[in-house]
PDB file of C-alpha atoms in Angstrom:
ATOM      1  CA  MET A   1      25.220  30.753-107.666  1.00  0.00           C
ATOM      2  CA  VAL A   2      22.969  28.330-111.075  1.00  0.00           C
ATOM      3  CA  GLN A   3      19.288  28.123-110.828  1.00  0.00           C
ATOM      4  CA  LYS A   4      18.397  24.289-111.248  1.00  0.00           C
ATOM      5  CA  ALA A   5      16.404  23.578-114.047  1.00  0.00           C
ATOM      6  CA  LYS A   6      12.250  22.383-113.768  1.00  0.00           C
ATOM      7  CA  ILE A   7      11.147  19.548-115.541  1.00  0.00           C
ATOM      8  CA  LEU A   8       7.530  18.842-115.638  1.00  0.00           C
ATOM      9  CA  LEU A   9       6.098  15.106-115.152  1.00  0.00           C
ATOM     10  CA  VAL A  10       2.143  14.397-115.751  1.00  0.00           C
ATOM     11  CA  ASP A  11       0.630  11.553-115.209  1.00  0.00           C
ATOM     12  CA  ASP A  12      -2.438  10.572-113.451  1.00  0.00           C
ATOM     13  CA  ARG A  13      -0.992   7.392-111.762  1.00  0.00           C
ATOM     14  CA  PRO A  14       1.133   8.544-108.637  1.00  0.00           C
ATOM     15  CA  GLU A  15       3.106   5.181-108.653  1.00  0.00           C
ATOM     16  CA  ASN A  16       4.447   6.424-112.435  1.00  0.00           C
ATOM     17  CA  LEU A  17       5.396  10.001-110.833  1.00  0.00           C
ATOM     18  CA  LEU A  18       6.931   8.500-108.202  1.00  0.00           C
ATOM     19  CA  ALA A  19       8.806   6.149-110.415  1.00  0.00           C
ATOM     20  CA  LEU A  20       9.855   8.753-112.777  1.00  0.00           C
ATOM     21  CA  GLU A  21      10.998  10.752-109.979  1.00  0.00           C
ATOM     22  CA  ALA A  22      13.563   8.035-108.504  1.00  0.00           C
ATOM     23  CA  ILE A  23      14.502   7.689-112.281  1.00  0.00           C
ATOM     24  CA  LEU A  24      15.310  11.567-112.631  1.00  0.00           C
ATOM     25  CA  SER A  25      16.504  12.755-109.115  1.00  0.00           C
ATOM     26  CA  ALA A  26      20.214  11.590-109.624  1.00  0.00           C
ATOM     27  CA  LEU A  27      19.888  14.828-112.472  1.00  0.00           C
ATOM     28  CA  ASP A  28      19.413  17.076-109.444  1.00  0.00           C
ATOM     29  CA  GLN A  29      17.148  19.226-110.949  1.00  0.00           C
ATOM     30  CA  THR A  30      13.869  20.853-109.638  1.00  0.00           C
ATOM     31  CA  LEU A  31      10.928  17.669-110.262  1.00  0.00           C
ATOM     32  CA  VAL A  32       7.579  18.894-110.908  1.00  0.00           C
ATOM     33  CA  ARG A  33       4.228  16.833-110.483  1.00  0.00           C
ATOM     34  CA  ALA A  34       1.461  16.837-112.546  1.00  0.00           C
ATOM     35  CA  SER A  35      -1.554  14.442-112.279  1.00  0.00           C
ATOM     36  CA  SER A  36      -3.544  15.688-115.474  1.00  0.00           C
ATOM     37  CA  GLY A  37      -3.439  17.993-118.673  1.00  0.00           C
ATOM     38  CA  GLU A  38      -5.619  20.380-116.901  1.00  0.00           C
ATOM     39  CA  GLU A  39      -2.824  20.484-113.806  1.00  0.00           C
ATOM     40  CA  ALA A  40       0.125  20.797-115.960  1.00  0.00           C
ATOM     41  CA  LEU A  41      -1.294  23.358-118.314  1.00  0.00           C
ATOM     42  CA  LYS A  42      -1.874  25.645-114.507  1.00  0.00           C
ATOM     43  CA  ALA A  43       1.974  24.603-114.213  1.00  0.00           C
ATOM     44  CA  LEU A  44       3.109  26.117-117.141  1.00  0.00           C
ATOM     45  CA  LEU A  45       1.241  29.143-116.767  1.00  0.00           C
ATOM     46  CA  THR A  46       4.023  30.551-114.183  1.00  0.00           C
ATOM     47  CA  ASP A  47       6.963  28.184-113.876  1.00  0.00           C
ATOM     48  CA  ASP A  48       9.588  27.819-117.104  1.00  0.00           C
ATOM     49  CA  PHE A  49      10.432  23.917-117.962  1.00  0.00           C
ATOM     50  CA  ALA A  50      13.203  22.889-119.544  1.00  0.00           C
ATOM     51  CA  VAL A  51      11.694  19.676-120.575  1.00  0.00           C
ATOM     52  CA  ILE A  52       8.190  18.219-120.190  1.00  0.00           C
ATOM     53  CA  LEU A  53       7.766  14.155-119.976  1.00  0.00           C
ATOM     54  CA  LEU A  54       4.219  13.717-120.717  1.00  0.00           C
ATOM     55  CA  ASP A  55       1.559  10.387-119.878  1.00  0.00           C
ATOM     56  CA  VAL A  56      -0.351   9.623-123.136  1.00  0.00           C
ATOM     57  CA  GLN A  57      -3.496   7.740-121.661  1.00  0.00           C
ATOM     58  CA  MET A  58      -4.883   9.801-118.902  1.00  0.00           C
ATOM     59  CA  PRO A  59      -8.827  10.474-118.250  1.00  0.00           C
ATOM     60  CA  GLY A  60     -10.534  13.528-119.371  1.00  0.00           C
ATOM     61  CA  MET A  61      -7.622  15.404-121.300  1.00  0.00           C
ATOM     62  CA  ASP A  62      -5.469  13.616-123.015  1.00  0.00           C
ATOM     63  CA  GLY A  63      -1.488  13.420-123.793  1.00  0.00           C
ATOM     64  CA  PHE A  64      -1.916  14.580-127.463  1.00  0.00           C
ATOM     65  CA  GLU A  65      -4.576  17.509-126.783  1.00  0.00           C
ATOM     66  CA  THR A  66      -2.521  18.926-123.391  1.00  0.00           C
ATOM     67  CA  ALA A  67       0.397  18.809-125.772  1.00  0.00           C
ATOM     68  CA  ALA A  68      -1.598  20.711-128.284  1.00  0.00           C
ATOM     69  CA  HIS A  69      -2.457  23.208-125.734  1.00  0.00           C
ATOM     70  CA  ILE A  70       0.915  23.675-124.945  1.00  0.00           C
ATOM     71  CA  LYS A  71       1.909  24.251-128.746  1.00  0.00           C
ATOM     72  CA  ARG A  72      -0.533  26.431-129.127  1.00  0.00           C
ATOM     73  CA  ARG A  73       0.309  28.883-126.539  1.00  0.00           C
ATOM     74  CA  GLU A  74       3.699  31.333-127.392  1.00  0.00           C
ATOM     75  CA  ARG A  75       5.160  31.262-123.550  1.00  0.00           C
ATOM     76  CA  THR A  76       5.262  27.136-123.736  1.00  0.00           C
ATOM     77  CA  ARG A  77       5.520  26.154-127.589  1.00  0.00           C
ATOM     78  CA  ASP A  78       9.050  25.980-127.861  1.00  0.00           C
ATOM     79  CA  ILE A  79       9.748  23.551-124.387  1.00  0.00           C
ATOM     80  CA  PRO A  80      10.503  19.855-125.604  1.00  0.00           C
ATOM     81  CA  ILE A  81       7.868  17.051-124.621  1.00  0.00           C
ATOM     82  CA  ILE A  82       8.644  13.944-124.404  1.00  0.00           C
ATOM     83  CA  PHE A  83       5.610  11.473-124.746  1.00  0.00           C
ATOM     84  CA  LEU A  84       5.376   8.489-122.740  1.00  0.00           C
ATOM     85  CA  THR A  85       2.743   5.642-123.381  1.00  0.00           C
ATOM     86  CA  ALA A  86       2.029   2.332-121.805  1.00  0.00           C
ATOM     87  CA  ILE A  87       0.841   0.719-125.240  1.00  0.00           C
ATOM     88  CA  ASN A  88       1.859   0.647-128.851  1.00  0.00           C
ATOM     89  CA  HIS A  89      -0.900   0.769-131.716  1.00  0.00           C
ATOM     90  CA  GLY A  90       1.742   1.385-134.124  1.00  0.00           C
ATOM     91  CA  PRO A  91       3.144   3.263-136.536  1.00  0.00           C
ATOM     92  CA  HIS A  92       0.327   5.936-137.075  1.00  0.00           C
ATOM     93  CA  HIS A  93      -0.345   6.094-132.977  1.00  0.00           C
ATOM     94  CA  THR A  94       3.367   7.008-132.579  1.00  0.00           C
ATOM     95  CA  PHE A  95       3.073   9.513-135.968  1.00  0.00           C
ATOM     96  CA  ARG A  96       0.424  11.327-133.834  1.00  0.00           C
ATOM     97  CA  GLY A  97       2.578  12.235-131.151  1.00  0.00           C
ATOM     98  CA  TYR A  98       5.649  13.834-133.199  1.00  0.00           C
ATOM     99  CA  ALA A  99       2.745  15.399-134.955  1.00  0.00           C
ATOM    100  CA  ALA A 100       1.247  16.699-131.619  1.00  0.00           C
ATOM    101  CA  GLY A 101       5.209  18.225-131.071  1.00  0.00           C
ATOM    102  CA  ALA A 102       6.681  15.337-129.393  1.00  0.00           C
ATOM    103  CA  VAL A 103      10.574  15.347-129.824  1.00  0.00           C
ATOM    104  CA  ASP A 104      10.449  11.252-128.265  1.00  0.00           C
ATOM    105  CA  TYR A 105       7.857   8.747-127.918  1.00  0.00           C
ATOM    106  CA  ILE A 106       8.953   6.121-125.380  1.00  0.00           C
ATOM    107  CA  SER A 107       7.098   3.249-124.643  1.00  0.00           C
ATOM    108  CA  LYS A 108       6.817   1.671-121.534  1.00  0.00           C
ATOM    109  CA  PRO A 109       8.455  -0.398-119.491  1.00  0.00           C
ATOM    110  CA  PHE A 110      11.472   2.099-121.182  1.00  0.00           C
ATOM    111  CA  ASP A 111      15.248   2.045-119.517  1.00  0.00           C
ATOM    112  CA  PRO A 112      15.561   4.383-116.884  1.00  0.00           C
ATOM    113  CA  TRP A 113      19.534   4.810-118.054  1.00  0.00           C
ATOM    114  CA  VAL A 114      17.702   5.753-121.609  1.00  0.00           C
ATOM    115  CA  LEU A 115      15.537   8.032-120.144  1.00  0.00           C
ATOM    116  CA  ARG A 116      17.306   9.640-117.581  1.00  0.00           C
ATOM    117  CA  ALA A 117      19.909  10.405-120.437  1.00  0.00           C
ATOM    118  CA  LYS A 118      17.218  11.835-122.979  1.00  0.00           C
ATOM    119  CA  VAL A 119      16.109  14.620-120.815  1.00  0.00           C
ATOM    120  CA  SER A 120      19.176  15.382-119.067  1.00  0.00           C
ATOM    121  CA  VAL A 121      20.264  16.588-122.829  1.00  0.00           C
ATOM    122  CA  PHE A 122      17.235  18.656-122.888  1.00  0.00           C
ATOM    123  CA  VAL A 123      18.169  20.457-119.271  1.00  0.00           C
ATOM    124  CA  GLU A 124      21.733  21.223-120.562  1.00  0.00           C
ATOM    125  CA  LEU A 125      20.722  22.628-123.392  1.00  0.00           C
ATOM    126  CA  TYR A 126      17.815  24.921-121.173  1.00  0.00           C
ATOM    127  CA  MET A 127      21.073  25.684-119.019  1.00  0.00           C
ATOM    128  CA  LYS A 128      23.128  26.869-121.623  1.00  0.00           C
ATOM    129  CA  ASN A 129      20.042  28.916-123.089  1.00  0.00           C
ATOM    130  CA  CYS A 130      19.805  30.238-119.509  1.00  0.00           C
ATOM    131  CA  GLN A 131      23.123  31.149-119.664  1.00  0.00           C
ATOM    132  CA  LEU A 132      23.182  32.700-123.094  1.00  0.00           C
ATOM    133  CA  ARG A 133      20.183  35.282-121.785  1.00  0.00           C
ATOM    134  CA  GLU A 134      21.956  36.356-118.709  1.00  0.00           C
ATOM    135  CA  GLN A 135      25.090  37.144-121.056  1.00  0.00           C
ATOM    136  CA  ALA A 136      23.053  39.221-123.274  1.00  0.00           C
ATOM    137  CA  ALA A 137      21.489  41.017-120.771  1.00  0.00           C
ATOM    138  CA  LEU A 138      24.295  42.505-119.460  1.00  0.00           C
ATOM    139  CA  LEU A 139      25.876  43.312-122.907  1.00  0.00           C
ATOM    140  CA  ARG A 140      23.030  45.049-123.655  1.00  0.00           C
ATOM    141  CA  LEU A 141      23.122  47.207-120.248  1.00  0.00           C
ATOM    142  CA  GLN A 142      26.843  47.960-121.531  1.00  0.00           C
ATOM    143  CA  LEU A 143      25.748  48.792-124.988  1.00  0.00           C
ATOM    144  CA  GLU A 144      23.180  51.468-123.062  1.00  0.00           C
ATOM    145  CA  GLY A 145      25.686  52.351-121.066  1.00  0.00           C
ATOM    146  CA  GLY A 146      28.578  53.222-123.170  1.00  0.00           C
ATOM    147  CA  GLY A 147      25.696  54.912-125.663  1.00  0.00           C
ATOM    148  CA  LYS A 148      24.849  57.562-122.523  1.00  0.00           C
ATOM    149  CA  ALA A 149      28.409  57.714-121.995  1.00  0.00           C
ATOM    150  CA  SER A 150      29.030  58.529-125.503  1.00  0.00           C
ATOM    151  CA  ALA A 151      26.262  61.317-125.742  1.00  0.00           C
ATOM    152  CA  GLY A 152      27.607  62.978-122.517  1.00  0.00           C
ATOM    153  CA  GLY A 153      31.750  63.198-122.884  1.00  0.00           C
ATOM    154  CA  GLY A 154      32.429  60.115-125.036  1.00  0.00           C
ATOM    155  CA  ALA A 155      33.672  58.121-122.078  1.00  0.00           C
ATOM    156  CA  LYS A 156      35.128  54.315-123.180  1.00  0.00           C
ATOM    157  CA  GLU A 157      33.617  51.447-122.465  1.00  0.00           C
ATOM    158  CA  SER A 158      34.871  49.989-118.747  1.00  0.00           C
ATOM    159  CA  PRO A 159      37.685  47.311-119.826  1.00  0.00           C
ATOM    160  CA  GLY A 160      36.526  45.256-116.358  1.00  0.00           C
ATOM    161  CA  LEU A 161      33.399  44.793-116.777  1.00  0.00           C
ATOM    162  CA  LEU A 162      34.287  43.825-121.060  1.00  0.00           C
ATOM    163  CA  ALA A 163      37.034  41.221-119.155  1.00  0.00           C
ATOM    164  CA  GLU A 164      34.132  39.424-117.578  1.00  0.00           C
ATOM    165  CA  LEU A 165      31.318  39.354-119.838  1.00  0.00           C
ATOM    166  CA  SER A 166      34.526  38.024-122.838  1.00  0.00           C
ATOM    167  CA  ALA A 167      35.153  35.038-120.032  1.00  0.00           C
ATOM    168  CA  ARG A 168      31.730  34.348-118.765  1.00  0.00           C
ATOM    169  CA  LEU A 169      30.722  33.790-122.533  1.00  0.00           C
ATOM    170  CA  ALA A 170      33.959  32.057-123.063  1.00  0.00           C
ATOM    171  CA  ALA A 171      32.920  29.728-120.535  1.00  0.00           C
ATOM    172  CA  VAL A 172      29.343  29.496-122.281  1.00  0.00           C
ATOM    173  CA  GLU A 173      30.829  28.928-125.606  1.00  0.00           C
ATOM    174  CA  GLU A 174      33.082  26.294-124.190  1.00  0.00           C
ATOM    175  CA  GLN A 175      30.290  24.240-122.557  1.00  0.00           C
ATOM    176  CA  ALA A 176      28.066  24.383-125.974  1.00  0.00           C
ATOM    177  CA  GLU A 177      30.868  23.667-127.831  1.00  0.00           C
ATOM    178  CA  ALA A 178      31.189  19.985-126.184  1.00  0.00           C
ATOM    179  CA  LEU A 179      27.887  19.540-125.889  1.00  0.00           C
ATOM    180  CA  SER A 180      27.226  19.773-129.243  1.00  0.00           C
ATOM    181  CA  LYS A 181      29.929  17.375-129.735  1.00  0.00           C
ATOM    182  CA  GLN A 182      28.349  14.967-127.118  1.00  0.00           C
ATOM    183  CA  LEU A 183      25.227  14.958-129.443  1.00  0.00           C
ATOM    184  CA  ASP A 184      27.253  13.858-132.311  1.00  0.00           C
ATOM    185  CA  ASP A 185      28.857  11.084-130.625  1.00  0.00           C
ATOM    186  CA  GLU A 186      25.969   9.841-129.303  1.00  0.00           C
ATOM    187  CA  SER A 187      23.553  10.001-132.637  1.00  0.00           C
ATOM    188  CA  ALA A 188      21.086  12.301-130.609  1.00  0.00           C
ATOM    189  CA  ASP A 189      17.348  13.686-131.352  1.00  0.00           C
ATOM    190  CA  ALA A 190      17.434  15.937-134.104  1.00  0.00           C
ATOM    191  CA  ALA A 191      14.887  18.294-131.583  1.00  0.00           C
ATOM    192  CA  ALA A 192      18.290  18.466-129.591  1.00  0.00           C
ATOM    193  CA  VAL A 193      20.491  18.868-132.757  1.00  0.00           C
ATOM    194  CA  ALA A 194      18.542  21.166-133.656  1.00  0.00           C
ATOM    195  CA  THR A 195      18.497  22.963-130.676  1.00  0.00           C
ATOM    196  CA  ALA A 196      21.831  23.122-129.773  1.00  0.00           C
ATOM    197  CA  ALA A 197      22.581  24.720-133.703  1.00  0.00           C
ATOM    198  CA  HIS A 198      20.469  27.394-132.763  1.00  0.00           C
ATOM    199  CA  LEU A 199      22.597  28.122-129.383  1.00  0.00           C
ATOM    200  CA  GLU A 200      25.859  28.088-131.234  1.00  0.00           C
ATOM    201  CA  ARG A 201      24.596  30.324-133.759  1.00  0.00           C
ATOM    202  CA  LYS A 202      23.238  33.187-131.008  1.00  0.00           C
ATOM    203  CA  LEU A 203      26.349  32.900-128.942  1.00  0.00           C
ATOM    204  CA  THR A 204      28.227  33.528-132.464  1.00  0.00           C
ATOM    205  CA  GLY A 205      26.253  36.581-132.705  1.00  0.00           C
ATOM    206  CA  LEU A 206      26.677  37.898-129.124  1.00  0.00           C
ATOM    207  CA  ARG A 207      30.739  37.339-129.568  1.00  0.00           C
ATOM    208  CA  ARG A 208      30.394  39.397-132.433  1.00  0.00           C
ATOM    209  CA  ALA A 209      28.697  42.380-130.538  1.00  0.00           C
ATOM    210  CA  LEU A 210      31.244  41.917-127.810  1.00  0.00           C
ATOM    211  CA  ASP A 211      33.845  41.743-129.973  1.00  0.00           C
ATOM    212  CA  ALA A 212      32.597  44.870-131.189  1.00  0.00           C
ATOM    213  CA  LEU A 213      33.101  46.590-127.727  1.00  0.00           C
ATOM    214  CA  GLU A 214      36.609  46.308-127.849  1.00  0.00           C
ATOM    215  CA  PRO A 215      38.997  49.209-128.329  1.00  0.00           C
ATOM    216  CA  GLY A 216      39.719  49.460-131.991  1.00  0.00           C
ATOM    217  CA  ALA A 217      36.453  47.806-133.068  1.00  0.00           C
ATOM    218  CA  GLY A 218      35.271  50.950-134.524  1.00  0.00           C
ATOM    219  CA  SER A 219      32.707  53.017-133.764  1.00  0.00           C
ATOM    220  CA  GLY A 220      29.091  52.488-134.172  1.00  0.00           C
ATOM    221  CA  ALA A 221      26.673  50.078-131.573  1.00  0.00           C
ATOM    222  CA  PRO A 222      26.645  46.874-132.643  1.00  0.00           C
ATOM    223  CA  SER A 223      23.059  44.434-133.025  1.00  0.00           C
ATOM    224  CA  LEU A 224      22.684  41.845-130.233  1.00  0.00           C
ATOM    225  CA  PRO A 225      21.239  38.729-131.402  1.00  0.00           C
ATOM    226  CA  SER A 226      18.033  37.746-130.995  1.00  0.00           C
ATOM    227  CA  GLN A 227      16.658  35.211-127.950  1.00  0.00           C
ATOM    228  CA  ASN A 228      14.113  33.529-130.068  1.00  0.00           C
TER     229      ASN A 228
END
């Protein structure tokens, strides 16, 4: 059963949070509210999020400061941030948002369809990365088990498990390829395209490691791709 992705919504106005929930409910993911920058940082201590929608104008810790804290933490630095703002002070204000680590900067009132489409891309990328980590974990167990078996008597890896791993990986590869084509067709954000390319590189490394386990592939333990 595929676990739902979590999306963090950060805004000091309850009516804005309610509007975001109404827009994003169609994605059928877990929406988490935070009414301040401090509350958002607390949520990020315990949960993993696919994307953060962050209001710029908030009392106390504003969106820029909150984003700076998020990007300084190793655990959260790679989470995509979409800034939402009701004001527009020109290019300098927008540049400050990107400099703070945002992947996008949207002025209110925004098009609900556009916002939902942008968020859905990062949710898909997050889910593919989760699937990839799962396949890598299974492959690592297989490698460790194969190494112990070889040391104990040269037993071969289970062909059934190899076939299952290969089939699962093929499904992820197919979905990743479709997502990359979708991003190309829609002229998506550079950050989303770069994330998709990174995902494909990791899939390629994982496929090579899995292929090396096939009978007749030669001796020597294959190395797993980095999960960073």
